[in-house]
CSV table of C-alpha atoms in Angstrom, one decimal:
chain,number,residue,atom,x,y,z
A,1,UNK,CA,51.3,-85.3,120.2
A,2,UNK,CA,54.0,-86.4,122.3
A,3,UNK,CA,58.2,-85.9,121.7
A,4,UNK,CA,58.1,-89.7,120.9
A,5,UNK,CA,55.4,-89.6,118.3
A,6,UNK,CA,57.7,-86.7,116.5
A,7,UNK,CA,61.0,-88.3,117.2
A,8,UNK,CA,59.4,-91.4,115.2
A,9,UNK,CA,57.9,-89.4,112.4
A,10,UNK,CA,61.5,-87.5,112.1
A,11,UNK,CA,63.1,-90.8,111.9
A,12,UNK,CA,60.9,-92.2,109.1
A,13,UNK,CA,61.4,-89.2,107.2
A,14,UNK,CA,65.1,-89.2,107.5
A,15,UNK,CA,64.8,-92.9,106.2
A,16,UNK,CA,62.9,-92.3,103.5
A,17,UNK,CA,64.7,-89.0,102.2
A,18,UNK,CA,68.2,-90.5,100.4
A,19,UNK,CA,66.0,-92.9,98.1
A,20,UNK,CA,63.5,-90.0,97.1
A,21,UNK,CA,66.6,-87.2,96.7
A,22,UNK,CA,66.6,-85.3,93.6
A,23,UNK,CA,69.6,-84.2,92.4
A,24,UNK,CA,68.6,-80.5,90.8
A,25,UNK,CA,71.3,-79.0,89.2
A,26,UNK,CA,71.4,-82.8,86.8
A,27,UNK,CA,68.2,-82.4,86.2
A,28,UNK,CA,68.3,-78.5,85.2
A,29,UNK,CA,71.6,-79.7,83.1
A,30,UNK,CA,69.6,-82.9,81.3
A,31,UNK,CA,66.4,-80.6,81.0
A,32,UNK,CA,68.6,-77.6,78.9
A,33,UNK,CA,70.4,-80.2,77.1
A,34,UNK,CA,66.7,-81.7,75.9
A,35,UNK,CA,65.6,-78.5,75.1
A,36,UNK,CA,68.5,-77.6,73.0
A,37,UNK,CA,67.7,-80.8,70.9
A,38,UNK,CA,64.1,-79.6,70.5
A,39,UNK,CA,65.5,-76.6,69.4
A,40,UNK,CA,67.2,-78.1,66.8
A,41,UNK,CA,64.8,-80.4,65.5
A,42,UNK,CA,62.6,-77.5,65.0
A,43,UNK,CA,64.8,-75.8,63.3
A,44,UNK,CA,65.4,-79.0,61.0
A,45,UNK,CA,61.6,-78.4,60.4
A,46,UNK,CA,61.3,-75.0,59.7
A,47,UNK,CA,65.0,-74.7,57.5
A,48,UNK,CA,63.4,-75.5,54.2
A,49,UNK,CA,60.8,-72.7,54.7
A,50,UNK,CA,63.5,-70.4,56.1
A,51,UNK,CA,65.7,-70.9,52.9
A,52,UNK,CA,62.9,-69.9,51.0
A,53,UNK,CA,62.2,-66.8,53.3
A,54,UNK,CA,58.5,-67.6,53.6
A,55,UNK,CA,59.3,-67.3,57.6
A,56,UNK,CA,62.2,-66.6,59.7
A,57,UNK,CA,63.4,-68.3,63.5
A,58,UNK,CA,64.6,-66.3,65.8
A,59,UNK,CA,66.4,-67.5,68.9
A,60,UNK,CA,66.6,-65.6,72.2
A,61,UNK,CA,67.0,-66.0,76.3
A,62,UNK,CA,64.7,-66.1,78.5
A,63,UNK,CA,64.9,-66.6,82.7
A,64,UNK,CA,63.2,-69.1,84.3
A,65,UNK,CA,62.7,-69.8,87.9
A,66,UNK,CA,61.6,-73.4,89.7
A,67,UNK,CA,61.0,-74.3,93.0
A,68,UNK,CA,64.3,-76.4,93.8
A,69,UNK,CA,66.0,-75.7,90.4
A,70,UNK,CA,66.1,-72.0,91.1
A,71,UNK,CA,66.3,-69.2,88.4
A,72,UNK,CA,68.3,-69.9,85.5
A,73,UNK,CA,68.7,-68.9,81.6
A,74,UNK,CA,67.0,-71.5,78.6
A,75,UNK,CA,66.3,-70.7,74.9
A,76,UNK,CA,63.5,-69.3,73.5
A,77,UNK,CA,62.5,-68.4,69.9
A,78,UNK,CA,60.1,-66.6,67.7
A,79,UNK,CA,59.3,-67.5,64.4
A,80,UNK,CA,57.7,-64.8,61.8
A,81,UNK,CA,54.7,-66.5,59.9
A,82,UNK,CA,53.4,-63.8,57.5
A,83,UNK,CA,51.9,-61.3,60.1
A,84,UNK,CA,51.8,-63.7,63.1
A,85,UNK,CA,54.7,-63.8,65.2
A,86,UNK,CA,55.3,-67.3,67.2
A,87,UNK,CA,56.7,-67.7,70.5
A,88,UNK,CA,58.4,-71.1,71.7
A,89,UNK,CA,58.3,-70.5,75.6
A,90,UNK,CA,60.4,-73.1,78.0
A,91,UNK,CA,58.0,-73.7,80.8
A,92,UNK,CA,60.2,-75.7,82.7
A,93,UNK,CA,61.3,-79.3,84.4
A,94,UNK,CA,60.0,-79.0,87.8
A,95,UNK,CA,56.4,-80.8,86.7
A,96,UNK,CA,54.1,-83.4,86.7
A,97,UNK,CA,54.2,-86.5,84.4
A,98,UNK,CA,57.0,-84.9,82.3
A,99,UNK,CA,60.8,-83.9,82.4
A,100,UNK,CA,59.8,-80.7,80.6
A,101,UNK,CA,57.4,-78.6,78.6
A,102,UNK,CA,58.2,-76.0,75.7
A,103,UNK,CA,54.3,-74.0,75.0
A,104,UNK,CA,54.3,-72.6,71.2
A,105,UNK,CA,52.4,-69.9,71.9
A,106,UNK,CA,50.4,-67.8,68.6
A,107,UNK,CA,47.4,-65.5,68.6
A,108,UNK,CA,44.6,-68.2,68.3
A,109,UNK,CA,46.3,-70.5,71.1
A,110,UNK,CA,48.7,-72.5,72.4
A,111,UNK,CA,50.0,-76.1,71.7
A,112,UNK,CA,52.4,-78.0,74.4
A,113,UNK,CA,55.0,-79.8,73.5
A,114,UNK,CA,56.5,-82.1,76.6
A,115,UNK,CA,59.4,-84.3,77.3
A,116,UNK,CA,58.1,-87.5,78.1
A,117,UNK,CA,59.1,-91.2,78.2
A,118,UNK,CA,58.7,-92.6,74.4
A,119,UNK,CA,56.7,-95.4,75.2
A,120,UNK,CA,54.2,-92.9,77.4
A,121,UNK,CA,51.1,-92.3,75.3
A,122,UNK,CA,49.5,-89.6,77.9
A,123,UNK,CA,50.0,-88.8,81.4
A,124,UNK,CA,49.7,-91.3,83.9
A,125,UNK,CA,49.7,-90.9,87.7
A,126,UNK,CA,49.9,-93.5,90.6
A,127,UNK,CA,48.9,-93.0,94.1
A,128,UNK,CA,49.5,-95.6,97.1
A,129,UNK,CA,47.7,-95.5,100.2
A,130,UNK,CA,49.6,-97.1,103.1
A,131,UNK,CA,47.6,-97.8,106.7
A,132,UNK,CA,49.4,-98.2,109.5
A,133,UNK,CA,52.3,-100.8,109.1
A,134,UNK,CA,51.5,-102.2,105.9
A,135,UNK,CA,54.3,-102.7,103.8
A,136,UNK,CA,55.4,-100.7,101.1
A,137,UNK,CA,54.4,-102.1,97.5
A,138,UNK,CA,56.9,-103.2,95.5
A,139,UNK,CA,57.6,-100.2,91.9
A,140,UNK,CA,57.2,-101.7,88.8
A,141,UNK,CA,60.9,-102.5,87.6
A,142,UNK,CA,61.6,-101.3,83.8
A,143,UNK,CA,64.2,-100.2,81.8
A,144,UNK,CA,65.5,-96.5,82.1
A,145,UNK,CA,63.2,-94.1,80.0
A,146,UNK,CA,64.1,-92.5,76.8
A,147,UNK,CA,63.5,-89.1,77.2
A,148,UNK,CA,61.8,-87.6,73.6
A,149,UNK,CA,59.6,-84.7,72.8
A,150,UNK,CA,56.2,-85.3,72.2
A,151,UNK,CA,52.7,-82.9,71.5
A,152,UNK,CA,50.2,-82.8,74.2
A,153,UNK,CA,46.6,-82.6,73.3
A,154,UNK,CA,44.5,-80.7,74.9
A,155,UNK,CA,42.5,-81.8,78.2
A,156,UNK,CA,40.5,-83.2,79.5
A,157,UNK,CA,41.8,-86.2,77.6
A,158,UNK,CA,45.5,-85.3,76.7
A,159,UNK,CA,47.2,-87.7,74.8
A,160,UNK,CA,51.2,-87.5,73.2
A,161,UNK,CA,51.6,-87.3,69.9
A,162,UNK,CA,55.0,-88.2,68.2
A,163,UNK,CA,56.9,-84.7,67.3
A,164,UNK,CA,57.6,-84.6,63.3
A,165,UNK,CA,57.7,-82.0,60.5
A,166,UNK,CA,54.0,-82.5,59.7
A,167,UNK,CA,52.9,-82.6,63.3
A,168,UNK,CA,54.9,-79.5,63.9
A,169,UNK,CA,53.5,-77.6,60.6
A,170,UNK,CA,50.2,-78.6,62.0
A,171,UNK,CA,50.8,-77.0,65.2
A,172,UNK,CA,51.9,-73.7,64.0
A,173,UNK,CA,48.8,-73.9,61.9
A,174,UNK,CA,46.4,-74.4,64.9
A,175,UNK,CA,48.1,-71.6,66.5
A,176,UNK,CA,47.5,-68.5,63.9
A,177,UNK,CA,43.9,-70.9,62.9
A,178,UNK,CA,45.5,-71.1,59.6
């Protein structure tokens, strides 16, 4: 490799770089701002069942730490379902094909719930190859995603399903195999 062939590698970096930028610190602010609305629909969910003391929320803290977002403090939460205690565990924003992930976590398994764009119906990952000089391909031009939380099934075929009461209920119920 010769100076030249790095100068010109340097260069098309440095050209590609402002277009790709990620500004972190918005995204960690949109990402804990989404996650306190999932908090909230869940407890939407759970608040007749609460009132009736058949289980009980509890919200706590937890740390999380990213590449590029750093280490940081999000909600968690518990909820008390007879003898099985629930967690809801942030995961994080700093992932592939979603803006975040909360993991409901119970004794017989775990159910993911991720931020997604509301007309995705399950991951969906694009790769371009570019040889030599070939131009770059044009990016498909759409309107700016709605961000909503959505249940991903399990692999190998995961698939979103829209986040309700009854999808919820179901969840918890997959969870403690009830």
């Amino acid at each position: 490799m010769t100076t030249t062939t790095f100068d010109a590698f340097l260069d098309e970096e440095l050209a590609v770089a402002p277009s790709a930028a990620i500004d972190w610190s918005v995204r960690k602010t949109r990402w804990l701002q989404a996650l306190d609305e999932f908090y909230a629909r869940v407890e939407e969910f759970l608040q007749p069942y609460i009132a009736q003391d058949k289980l009980r929320l509890n919200m706590a803290t937890t740390t999380l730490e990213e590449e590029c977002v750093g280490r940081y403090q999000a909600r968690s939460a518990r909820i008390q379902v007879g003898l099985h205690e629930l967690r809801l565990e942030p995961i994080g924003t700093n992932l592939i094909a979603a803006q975040g992930r909360v993991d409901l976590i119970g004794p017989c398994g775990v159910v993911k719930f991720v931020l997604v764009d509301a007309v995705s119906e399950g991951p969906r990952l694009a790769v371009t190859l570019r040889v030599g000089d070939t131009p770059e391909p044009q990016a498909e031009t759409r309107a700016t995603p709605v961000w909503v939380w959505k249940i991903a099934t399990e692999a190998p075929n995961i698939r979103y399903l829209s986040l309700e009461a009854e999808s919820f209920y179901d969840a918890i119920m997959q969870v403690t195999q009830g």
